[in-house]
Amino acid sequence: MTVTEETTTSGPGYKWVGTRPIRPDGLDKVTGKARFGADLALPGMLEGAVLRSPHAHARIVSIDTRAAAAMPGVKAIVTGADFPDPAELGGRPDEEMVAANIIARDKVLYEGHVVAAVAATSRKQAQRAAAAIEVEYQPLEHVLTVDEAMADDAPLLHPDLKTRGMDPAPEEPSNIASRISHERGDLDKGFAEADLVVERTFTTKPVHQGYIEPHAAVADAGENGRATIWCSSQGHFAMRTMTATVLGWEPSKLKVIPAEIGGGFGGKTVIYLEPLAVALSAKSGRPVRLVMDRDEVFRASGPTSGTKIRVKVGVTNDGQLTAAEAWMAYEAGAYPGSPVGAGGMTILAPYDIPNFSVEGFDVVVNKPKVAAYRAPGAPMAAFALESVLDELAAGIGMDPVELRLRNAAVEGTQASYGPKFPRIGFVETLEAIRDHDHYRAPLGPNQGRGVASGFWFNAGMNSSATVHVNEDGTMTVVVGTPDIGGSRASMGLMAAEEMGIDVAKIQSIVADTETVGFNDVTGGSRVTLATGAAVVEACRSIKADLRARAAKTWDCDIEEVEWVDGQAQHAGGGETPLSLQALARKSGRTGGPISATASLNARGVGAAFSTQVCDVEVDPETGEVTILRFTTAQDAGTAIHPSYVEGQMQGGVVQGIGWALNEEYIHDRDGRMENPGFLDYRIPVASDLPMIDTVVVEVPNPAHPYGVRGVGEVGIVPPLAAVANAIAAATGCRLVDLPMSPPRVLAAITGKADG
Amino acid sequence: MTVTEETTTSGPGYKWVGTRPIRPDGLDKVTGKARFGADLALPGMLEGAVLRSPHAHARIVSIDTRAAAAMPGVKAIVTGADFPDPAELGGRPDEEMVAANIIARDKVLYEGHVVAAVAATSRKQAQRAAAAIEVEYQPLEHVLTVDEAMADDAPLLHPDLKTRGMDPAPEEPSNIASRISHERGDLDKGFAEADLVVERTFTTKPVHQGYIEPHAAVADAGENGRATIWCSSQGHFAMRTMTATVLGWEPSKLKVIPAEIGGGFGGKTVIYLEPLAVALSAKSGRPVRLVMDRDEVFRASGPTSGTKIRVKVGVTNDGQLTAAEAWMAYEAGAYPGSPVGAGGMTILAPYDIPNFSVEGFDVVVNKPKVAAYRAPGAPMAAFALESVLDELAAGIGMDPVELRLRNAAVEGTQASYGPKFPRIGFVETLEAIRDHDHYRAPLGPNQGRGVASGFWFNAGMNSSATVHVNEDGTMTVVVGTPDIGGSRASMGLMAAEEMGIDVAKIQSIVADTETVGFNDVTGGSRVTLATGAAVVEACRSIKADLRARAAKTWDCDIEEVEWVDGQAQHAGGGETPLSLQALARKSGRTGGPISATASLNARGVGAAFSTQVCDVEVDPETGEVTILRFTTAQDAGTAIHPSYVEGQMQGGVVQGIGWALNEEYIHDRDGRMENPGFLDYRIPVASDLPMIDTVVVEVPNPAHPYGVRGVGEVGIVPPLAAVANAIAAATGCRLVDLPMSPPRVLAAITGKADG
């Protein structure tokens, strides 16, 4: 997918920020030199295989590994008994859940749940041995949806699980892990003021992030109680913490080296293979590599929740939203932790609605534990709300963008989830779409246009960066947040802007857990903001140091030295300026090497908004939906490297389109996934889609030195509703169940035709 | 060799400094997990071979690589023509020399000089292809010793080389690269005041550092003009600089990852294979591994100089040294750069002699370019001077330790090479030997006892370190100086002392050129001093940060917070102390991750002195010398980890004994080395030697936070003379030519018997 250059941006006099240098990791990736999780081979390394439950819910009666252990080439086998009891980790419940999800003990809770793992001299042999492990199961009844799980007589996954967030606290266990709620104003009064109220119930299916690179981990455990892990993840420090928890080790006994990552989208913020690989390596005394195949990725890593959401919204005839009510239930998979919390916080966030009530439930089901997926919890919520808004606009005869503009949150609006918004750019994204050619382009028969908006918090969290000035005057920027969306490029650009030197003279690298300070994950669209701020702070320390060295050289006060255009200049002009290169060359004589570290927990996160418009054509004979044109406008704050920003916007839209039209987990009656491969679980490919047009709106975040907001996630929030609204416009049918695949669309059209 | 625990040391109330925790790299090394230079294998990696000159001196008429290139599996061949012309590097003459030494262009200057290198799919195939390269040589006359090279009619290695340091500058070229000199007082007057003058001429042969691990390098050059090098060295930043120079690249285009190092002793401060590997990788597009065998290490890496030294010293009957004169010529090998400068500066440094003159010459010969070897240039100088002092003491009937005590340099003495000594511990080492049991132990027939002293400057130079506090309250110390002599342990101990936490909670690691600030080599006994000071400084920044965070937590002024015993304490006692672990756990709430970087060019280097006593027995029938007992006393400043200090002292002595008794390069008439293997070039093995007893003298260096002086080098300075003096005592024969191998000793005894 090439990049549209329609809206190249430039900041207030920036020289490097806002430019589009060639991506630093590009050559290695296109020539195959980049090394991903499975690309490491160590001398003497064993290959592993994982034995997984074929049952959605079953008691493990016994595991007999003797025959497997006796097979040639088998060097180690681990089962749940080789790991600390999760209940005895002394940690928090969520840590226990991570541990329980890694390998089953007494019960398996979903098809794909790990039962044992084997290391052998070849992958084939490890697989044979895994298959030779004899497991006796006692199958149990299972639940697959929130409706099944919330039923009164539902079989329980966790016999001790009682709903949190209820008042009074329930006495009986259930599959509802927690309840969340938000309220404001007087709901009855609000609905009474409305001229039109629409209420609908929506469902969405679990969908997978669909990253191209399966999970992989190589572990090498030493005799000294330490281990090194090489893996592909969104955060090697988080991998270290979680793996240590599951193993019962101190985190610092583990060194995690980040591989290149072939996509994560939230799904690589959690561990699956790492503790198994360490345990197998410790037991065998050899390095061990574990690699999932696609089938395992689907069955045993975390997709996002299937959901059921009921939304009721009222509006006056002049377009004032008066009240909104939402009831939301999200599948958590086998352990608590669906993103219903974020769903409940985001569903009304773009709008200023005086009266509302939101209630949400986190519900365990016999499916893989869900993981984060790009703006976790928000797309399905927006699907519901933005579909209803579309109907309301149509119902009162108002342009749907205009309806949103009338009710849009602005600076000072108290967000539905609590705080007051600082300067945000939601209105600007609405205006960008309203004023775009696309919004006025003619449509043909069976074609329709839909719009929708979306909100995402973005995150801050902990980042640490170190910056070194090399002897040749070039610089190395060392960060600890894996580069998924171009952060090596954006860090280089911010450092270049700060230092006043050519970005080609700056090398950004992602260091392991021992050679850079602690960093939270690359997630929450936080890295350009938070790691960027750390890099800028480190560069400012470097500049202060350089000015001090120039002052020493010139025998003057540091206040007389300015840093301008990559060189130290004497304010009085009495000295020949000293370039970074010159100062680097003589650093040994002015105090030694030039390096600085900066760490922070980022404050002043800027929220992201996106508004999108989509044209579809619906084949009335097959129900197939073709995306004709798609334009997305998003507030990026400042686009540090616009090509990457556009890429993020496009990627979010494309994933949202896949979610809207095709992607879904299909289970048989026994709770087994029927489509665990990219042939049957169909993500959009380039030939399915037009170019996604991008409008980068820039409303700088005042709390960041370069105005950065996160850009990675919000793009996936509006497409589900935008596509549904376009289909409604094209067909007159309101689809409320995802995916809107040809059979469903055809059924809707036919139903309408029939009716 | 186990460690004597005779003189465990403890500082002024230190808790961790001066203790002996288990070495952190020990388990990996004894279990074979540690990865040395040749232990990296990359997917698709080629193996290389190097074609070397069989001639000591020859013109290259032509090189024909066609037949070799056509051989199966051969992927790349490089010759001098593939590298920038050294004369056009625009660098300094020493950089040109490095480049010329890496691969020959028009002339080969020594047997082993690189002519071409090949990369192929196997090492065998690469060797076959190297052998198939057709080189036409025109042999030239060669010179092997300083006498041959300094002769009027000597063939010239470098037709443009004119002696530096001469006044007036010579008009004619010669093999003398430079002259150094030091003078003080009135030499004639000084000798006139003497009651006894002894003058002798000494020779030493080139000897090799004898590190167990041969040179090895793996290079992986990318399409993006960058390359990664994995190699074993004493300084990966220096490897980067030199390799970049030879390739004509910017240093920052290279990333150098340090392997574990299997011994260096100065010999791994220079490059040999790295640029060849990068060039082969760039040409083939694949990773390339080059590994020397022992034969190549001997013939083509740098031993230390063979020397010729004439010394004349006068003394009064009451033991006052009145005058000293030294003439020194050191072989540089094929390119200028012998350590004659250091030889001239150190030869008289231990003593306060009013009148002296030292003159030295750096002389090129057709042998491999010399490299640093432990206290480079000093042992041969001390061999000469300390042998003469022994004769003088005997001549005036004074105890040899007493003679040295009378003339020893102390604080305030102006060193022979210029500056005034700060607090030094030479007298303390003499007293330690004088007062040691060993010095009074009885001797048997054919046995003798010798003493000698030695001096070494020690170095400071650039170091940078980063310290991270991990989430579990442990710490990681990141340095960029390879750990040869236990620096991971000593860094951990200093950090533990500084932070007040258990050293087991601190992990020290050596990072690559991208993940830590610039660091000069591990050499000059500088790392515990300079990198240690950087670590201490970084820890002090961390402590200030921790105090600030505690103050924030307690809502008090930072001045009210003290850091005591690994925790923040409120001066008023009104708050529960906050441990490092507690502060680490809540770091996200107090400002983010806790990390600090410190860089410096170390000042206040403390000079090292050693005094040693040696008992030998000489077999009158074979001339074989057996070391019966050996005790070394050395001023370590403060011994951070005494076991490593003792190990350094013992190692230096053992290498000195090998140099004294057995080691030598033996060349045939054509200038080809006849003993390029450990069978014929005999270094001492454990069974050859008694335990070397150590007396760690501690006169803290006032300029270092923990009083550190370097300890790695000075131990090799006295043994040559100590053994010679012991042989003289046992036999009555003064041996002046090294090595004092059985044939030489027998000839001396026989000659005496005959005479």
Tab-separated table of N, CA, C and O in Angstrom, chain A residues 27 31 33 220-224 226 240-241 250-252 462-464 468 470-472 474 476 478 505 507 509 511 514-518 588 591-593 595 597 599-601, chain B residues 27 31 33 220-224 226 240-241 250-252 462-464 468 470-472 474 476 478 505 507 509 511 514-518 588 591-593 595 597 599-601:
chain	number	residue	atom	x	y	z
A	27	LEU	N	15.187	-1.274	4.604
A	27	LEU	CA	16.059	-2.117	3.786
A	27	LEU	C	16.225	-3.505	4.384
A	27	LEU	O	16.148	-4.512	3.673
A	31	THR	N	14.946	-6.859	2.420
A	31	THR	CA	15.980	-7.797	1.965
A	31	THR	C	16.016	-9.058	2.822
A	31	THR	O	16.841	-9.937	2.594
A	33	LYS	N	16.851	-9.367	5.928
A	33	LYS	CA	17.882	-9.390	6.977
A	33	LYS	C	17.292	-9.196	8.365
A	33	LYS	O	17.906	-9.592	9.349
A	220	ASP	N	17.097	-19.402	26.813
A	220	ASP	CA	18.372	-20.033	27.145
A	220	ASP	C	18.610	-19.814	28.636
A	220	ASP	O	18.965	-18.721	29.061
A	221	ALA	N	18.363	-20.868	29.405
A	221	ALA	CA	18.488	-20.770	30.856
A	221	ALA	C	19.869	-21.250	31.282
A	221	ALA	O	20.340	-22.294	30.826
A	222	GLY	N	20.531	-20.458	32.121
A	222	GLY	CA	21.873	-20.813	32.566
A	222	GLY	C	21.850	-21.554	33.885
A	222	GLY	O	20.827	-21.642	34.564
A	223	GLU	N	22.991	-22.065	34.238
A	223	GLU	CA	23.141	-22.773	35.509
A	223	GLU	C	23.055	-21.808	36.686
A	223	GLU	O	22.914	-22.209	37.831
A	224	ASN	N	23.190	-20.528	36.385
A	224	ASN	CA	23.264	-19.523	37.438
A	224	ASN	C	21.900	-18.968	37.828
A	224	ASN	O	21.817	-17.927	38.460
A	226	ARG	N	19.676	-17.718	35.890
A	226	ARG	CA	19.267	-16.632	35.014
A	226	ARG	C	18.873	-17.218	33.664
A	226	ARG	O	19.293	-18.325	33.311
A	240	ARG	N	9.236	-9.723	30.388
A	240	ARG	CA	10.087	-10.105	31.515
A	240	ARG	C	9.266	-10.207	32.789
A	240	ARG	O	9.349	-11.214	33.509
A	241	THR	N	8.473	-9.187	33.090
A	241	THR	CA	7.680	-9.176	34.319
A	241	THR	C	6.741	-10.380	34.373
A	241	THR	O	6.681	-11.098	35.379
A	250	GLU	N	12.547	-13.656	40.224
A	250	GLU	CA	12.701	-12.202	40.215
A	250	GLU	C	12.813	-11.753	38.765
A	250	GLU	O	13.557	-12.363	37.981
A	251	PRO	N	12.139	-10.672	38.388
A	251	PRO	CA	12.221	-10.220	36.991
A	251	PRO	C	13.653	-10.017	36.504
A	251	PRO	O	13.976	-10.319	35.352
A	252	SER	N	14.515	-9.526	37.380
A	252	SER	CA	15.858	-9.213	36.908
A	252	SER	C	16.703	-10.454	36.643
A	252	SER	O	17.815	-10.347	36.152
A	462	ASN	N	5.333	4.662	31.443
A	462	ASN	CA	6.753	4.847	31.710
A	462	ASN	C	7.625	4.633	30.480
A	462	ASN	O	7.507	3.617	29.786
A	463	SER	N	8.507	5.567	30.256
A	463	SER	CA	9.513	5.405	29.218
A	463	SER	C	10.849	5.920	29.721
A	463	SER	O	10.906	6.843	30.530
A	464	SER	N	11.906	5.303	29.202
A	464	SER	CA	13.268	5.704	29.543
A	464	SER	C	14.080	5.638	28.267
A	464	SER	O	13.911	4.710	27.473
A	468	HIS	N	23.347	8.877	23.068
A	468	HIS	CA	24.810	8.950	23.045
A	468	HIS	C	25.281	9.791	21.855
A	468	HIS	O	24.745	9.657	20.763
A	470	ASN	N	28.243	9.973	19.399
A	470	ASN	CA	29.356	9.141	18.981
A	470	ASN	C	30.576	9.994	18.642
A	470	ASN	O	30.465	11.198	18.433
A	471	GLU	N	31.714	9.353	18.541
A	471	GLU	CA	32.958	10.061	18.315
A	471	GLU	C	32.977	10.841	17.010
A	471	GLU	O	33.722	11.784	16.852
A	472	ASP	N	32.143	10.415	16.032
A	472	ASP	CA	32.125	11.116	14.750
A	472	ASP	C	31.031	12.179	14.688
A	472	ASP	O	30.725	12.693	13.616
A	474	THR	N	27.919	11.757	15.152
A	474	THR	CA	26.592	11.190	14.958
A	474	THR	C	26.022	10.857	16.335
A	474	THR	O	26.736	10.918	17.343
A	476	THR	N	23.327	8.241	18.750
A	476	THR	CA	22.544	7.020	18.891
A	476	THR	C	21.465	7.262	19.937
A	476	THR	O	21.762	7.725	21.035
A	478	VAL	N	18.790	5.415	22.153
A	478	VAL	CA	18.500	4.079	22.654
A	478	VAL	C	17.171	4.096	23.400
A	478	VAL	O	17.024	4.812	24.387
A	505	LYS	N	22.074	11.469	10.569
A	505	LYS	CA	23.199	11.321	11.499
A	505	LYS	C	22.755	10.702	12.822
A	505	LYS	O	23.525	10.635	13.775
A	507	GLN	N	20.935	7.443	14.735
A	507	GLN	CA	20.538	6.039	14.651
A	507	GLN	C	19.694	5.736	15.877
A	507	GLN	O	20.152	5.931	17.000
A	509	ILE	N	17.796	2.890	18.117
A	509	ILE	CA	17.770	1.446	18.301
A	509	ILE	C	16.933	1.072	19.524
A	509	ILE	O	16.759	1.859	20.442
A	511	ALA	N	16.788	-1.330	22.576
A	511	ALA	CA	17.736	-2.126	23.366
A	511	ALA	C	17.003	-3.133	24.248
A	511	ALA	O	15.796	-3.047	24.457
A	514	GLU	N	18.410	-5.116	29.633
A	514	GLU	CA	19.553	-4.798	30.493
A	514	GLU	C	20.254	-3.514	30.096
A	514	GLU	O	21.040	-2.984	30.872
A	515	THR	N	20.009	-3.058	28.869
A	515	THR	CA	20.832	-1.944	28.407
A	515	THR	C	20.074	-0.641	28.240
A	515	THR	O	20.625	0.315	27.729
A	516	VAL	N	18.839	-0.620	28.682
A	516	VAL	CA	18.101	0.648	28.695
A	516	VAL	C	17.202	0.598	29.926
A	516	VAL	O	16.914	-0.487	30.452
A	517	GLY	N	16.795	1.745	30.411
A	517	GLY	CA	15.916	1.799	31.573
A	517	GLY	C	14.569	1.161	31.283
A	517	GLY	O	14.215	0.882	30.140
A	518	PHE	N	13.804	0.971	32.355
A	518	PHE	CA	12.509	0.311	32.246
A	518	PHE	C	11.587	1.059	31.282
A	518	PHE	O	11.528	2.281	31.275
A	588	GLY	N	36.936	13.998	24.956
A	588	GLY	CA	37.861	13.463	25.957
A	588	GLY	C	38.560	14.566	26.718
A	588	GLY	O	38.937	14.401	27.872
A	591	GLY	N	35.717	16.500	29.388
A	591	GLY	CA	34.950	15.839	30.440
A	591	GLY	C	34.550	14.414	30.132
A	591	GLY	O	33.838	13.796	30.903
A	592	GLY	N	34.971	13.907	28.994
A	592	GLY	CA	34.666	12.507	28.678
A	592	GLY	C	33.504	12.384	27.725
A	592	GLY	O	33.041	13.369	27.137
A	593	PRO	N	33.044	11.146	27.542
A	593	PRO	CA	31.987	10.869	26.571
A	593	PRO	C	30.714	11.672	26.859
A	593	PRO	O	30.449	12.054	28.000
A	595	SER	N	26.815	11.526	26.913
A	595	SER	CA	25.649	10.652	26.961
A	595	SER	C	24.677	11.190	28.000
A	595	SER	O	25.098	11.829	28.962
A	597	THR	N	20.667	10.164	29.959
A	597	THR	CA	19.491	9.309	30.124
A	597	THR	C	18.339	10.153	30.664
A	597	THR	O	18.551	11.030	31.497
A	599	SER	N	14.134	9.644	31.973
A	599	SER	CA	13.043	8.723	32.283
A	599	SER	C	11.832	9.527	32.722
A	599	SER	O	11.983	10.571	33.337
A	600	LEU	N	10.659	9.005	32.421
A	600	LEU	CA	9.462	9.726	32.840
A	600	LEU	C	8.242	8.814	32.813
A	600	LEU	O	8.240	7.757	32.192
A	601	ASN	N	7.241	9.231	33.550
A	601	ASN	CA	5.913	8.650	33.431
A	601	ASN	C	5.090	9.754	32.786
A	601	ASN	O	4.790	10.757	33.419
B	27	LEU	N	30.108	-19.324	36.334
B	27	LEU	CA	29.315	-20.492	35.962
B	27	LEU	C	29.198	-20.642	34.447
B	27	LEU	O	29.346	-21.739	33.901
B	31	THR	N	30.758	-23.909	32.511
B	31	THR	CA	29.800	-24.817	31.885
B	31	THR	C	29.802	-24.683	30.360
B	31	THR	O	29.032	-25.355	29.680
B	33	LYS	N	28.897	-22.178	28.563
B	33	LYS	CA	27.841	-21.334	28.003
B	33	LYS	C	28.351	-19.983	27.516
B	33	LYS	O	27.732	-19.363	26.663
B	220	ASP	N	28.497	-8.787	9.623
B	220	ASP	CA	27.243	-8.890	8.879
B	220	ASP	C	26.943	-7.490	8.332
B	220	ASP	O	26.513	-6.614	9.062
B	221	ALA	N	27.235	-7.315	7.051
B	221	ALA	CA	27.052	-6.003	6.437
B	221	ALA	C	25.693	-5.951	5.761
B	221	ALA	O	25.310	-6.879	5.054
B	222	GLY	N	24.952	-4.883	6.028
B	222	GLY	CA	23.616	-4.744	5.445
B	222	GLY	C	23.646	-3.951	4.152
B	222	GLY	O	24.663	-3.358	3.779
B	223	GLU	N	22.511	-3.937	3.481
B	223	GLU	CA	22.380	-3.189	2.233
B	223	GLU	C	22.361	-1.691	2.509
B	223	GLU	O	22.474	-0.878	1.604
B	224	ASN	N	22.163	-1.352	3.780
B	224	ASN	CA	21.979	0.051	4.141
B	224	ASN	C	23.289	0.745	4.496
B	224	ASN	O	23.281	1.806	5.101
B	226	ARG	N	25.504	-0.207	6.602
B	226	ARG	CA	25.877	-0.418	7.995
B	226	ARG	C	26.351	-1.860	8.148
B	226	ARG	O	26.014	-2.723	7.335
B	240	ARG	N	35.639	-0.504	16.638
B	240	ARG	CA	34.771	0.225	15.719
B	240	ARG	C	35.543	1.348	15.025
B	240	ARG	O	35.516	1.474	13.797
B	241	THR	N	36.269	2.135	15.823
B	241	THR	CA	37.012	3.262	15.253
B	241	THR	C	38.027	2.784	14.229
B	241	THR	O	38.099	3.301	13.116
B	250	GLU	N	32.207	5.978	8.308
B	250	GLU	CA	31.959	6.659	9.579
B	250	GLU	C	31.868	5.594	10.674
B	250	GLU	O	31.192	4.583	10.480
B	251	PRO	N	32.495	5.824	11.826
B	251	PRO	CA	32.431	4.812	12.894
B	251	PRO	C	31.002	4.399	13.251
B	251	PRO	O	30.730	3.236	13.527
B	252	SER	N	30.092	5.342	13.219
B	252	SER	CA	28.735	5.008	13.670
B	252	SER	C	27.994	4.122	12.683
B	252	SER	O	26.891	3.666	12.975
B	462	ASN	N	38.643	7.624	28.828
B	462	ASN	CA	37.187	7.843	28.800
B	462	ASN	C	36.390	6.609	29.186
B	462	ASN	O	36.615	5.519	28.662
B	463	SER	N	35.446	6.810	30.077
B	463	SER	CA	34.483	5.764	30.415
B	463	SER	C	33.104	6.375	30.567
B	463	SER	O	32.964	7.521	30.975
B	464	SER	N	32.117	5.572	30.243
B	464	SER	CA	30.724	5.974	30.376
B	464	SER	C	29.968	4.766	30.903
B	464	SER	O	30.220	3.640	30.480
B	468	HIS	N	20.683	1.226	35.903
B	468	HIS	CA	19.227	1.148	35.930
B	468	HIS	C	18.760	0.486	37.220
B	468	HIS	O	19.336	-0.503	37.653
B	470	ASN	N	15.861	-1.752	38.478
B	470	ASN	CA	14.807	-2.589	37.908
B	470	ASN	C	13.558	-2.539	38.777
B	470	ASN	O	13.591	-2.132	39.928
B	471	GLU	N	12.484	-3.018	38.212
B	471	GLU	CA	11.187	-2.948	38.883
B	471	GLU	C	11.166	-3.710	40.200
B	471	GLU	O	10.361	-3.429	41.070
B	472	ASP	N	12.070	-4.710	40.332
B	472	ASP	CA	12.085	-5.498	41.565
B	472	ASP	C	13.119	-4.982	42.562
B	472	ASP	O	13.435	-5.654	43.539
B	474	THR	N	16.240	-4.584	42.103
B	474	THR	CA	17.605	-4.940	41.757
B	474	THR	C	18.151	-3.861	40.820
B	474	THR	O	17.410	-2.995	40.360
B	476	THR	N	20.901	-2.852	37.462
B	476	THR	CA	21.750	-3.281	36.358
B	476	THR	C	22.774	-2.185	36.097
B	476	THR	O	22.406	-1.016	35.957
B	478	VAL	N	25.487	-0.966	33.521
B	478	VAL	CA	25.833	-1.171	32.111
B	478	VAL	C	27.126	-0.423	31.813
B	478	VAL	O	27.187	0.795	31.959
B	505	LYS	N	22.247	-8.362	44.313
B	505	LYS	CA	21.104	-7.687	43.686
B	505	LYS	C	21.538	-6.805	42.516
B	505	LYS	O	20.738	-6.051	41.970
B	507	GLN	N	23.491	-6.608	38.807
B	507	GLN	CA	23.965	-7.329	37.632
B	507	GLN	C	24.779	-6.350	36.797
B	507	GLN	O	24.264	-5.300	36.398
B	509	ILE	N	26.759	-5.638	33.304
B	509	ILE	CA	26.876	-6.192	31.961
B	509	ILE	C	27.688	-5.253	31.073
B	509	ILE	O	27.782	-4.057	31.315
B	511	ALA	N	27.873	-3.739	27.501
B	511	ALA	CA	26.952	-3.498	26.386
B	511	ALA	C	27.715	-3.177	25.103
B	511	ALA	O	28.913	-2.893	25.121
B	514	GLU	N	26.242	0.515	20.700
B	514	GLU	CA	25.049	1.346	20.524
B	514	GLU	C	24.289	1.569	21.813
B	514	GLU	O	23.444	2.446	21.875
B	515	THR	N	24.540	0.747	22.813
B	515	THR	CA	23.672	0.819	23.978
B	515	THR	C	24.364	1.344	25.225
B	515	THR	O	23.781	1.341	26.302
B	516	VAL	N	25.574	1.828	25.081
B	516	VAL	CA	26.245	2.492	26.201
B	516	VAL	C	27.098	3.591	25.581
B	516	VAL	O	27.430	3.537	24.390
B	517	GLY	N	27.411	4.601	26.378
B	517	GLY	CA	28.237	5.692	25.869
B	517	GLY	C	29.641	5.220	25.510
B	517	GLY	O	30.058	4.113	25.861
B	518	PHE	N	30.381	6.109	24.844
B	518	PHE	CA	31.722	5.765	24.379
B	518	PHE	C	32.626	5.347	25.540
B	518	PHE	O	32.593	5.932	26.617
B	588	GLY	N	6.766	4.505	38.942
B	588	GLY	CA	5.845	5.076	37.958
B	588	GLY	C	5.050	6.242	38.534
B	588	GLY	O	4.641	7.141	37.808
B	591	GLY	N	7.672	9.659	39.024
B	591	GLY	CA	8.442	10.311	37.957
B	591	GLY	C	8.935	9.371	36.878
B	591	GLY	O	9.638	9.786	35.974
B	592	GLY	N	8.575	8.105	36.978
B	592	GLY	CA	8.985	7.173	35.927
B	592	GLY	C	10.201	6.357	36.319
B	592	GLY	O	10.633	6.355	37.478
B	593	PRO	N	10.729	5.608	35.348
B	593	PRO	CA	11.839	4.694	35.620
B	593	PRO	C	13.057	5.410	36.212
B	593	PRO	O	13.247	6.608	36.007
B	595	SER	N	16.933	5.646	36.220
B	595	SER	CA	18.151	5.337	35.480
B	595	SER	C	19.042	6.569	35.476
B	595	SER	O	18.540	7.683	35.529
B	597	THR	N	23.044	8.032	33.798
B	597	THR	CA	24.255	7.834	33.003
B	597	THR	C	25.333	8.774	33.511
B	597	THR	O	25.035	9.917	33.852
B	599	SER	N	29.527	9.935	32.598
B	599	SER	CA	30.654	9.822	31.682
B	599	SER	C	31.793	10.674	32.200
B	599	SER	O	31.562	11.718	32.790
B	600	LEU	N	33.007	10.229	31.944
B	600	LEU	CA	34.143	11.020	32.401
B	600	LEU	C	35.418	10.639	31.671
B	600	LEU	O	35.503	9.592	31.040
B	601	ASN	N	36.358	11.540	31.718
B	601	ASN	CA	37.724	11.235	31.316
B	601	ASN	C	38.500	11.250	32.616
B	601	ASN	O	38.718	12.311	33.205
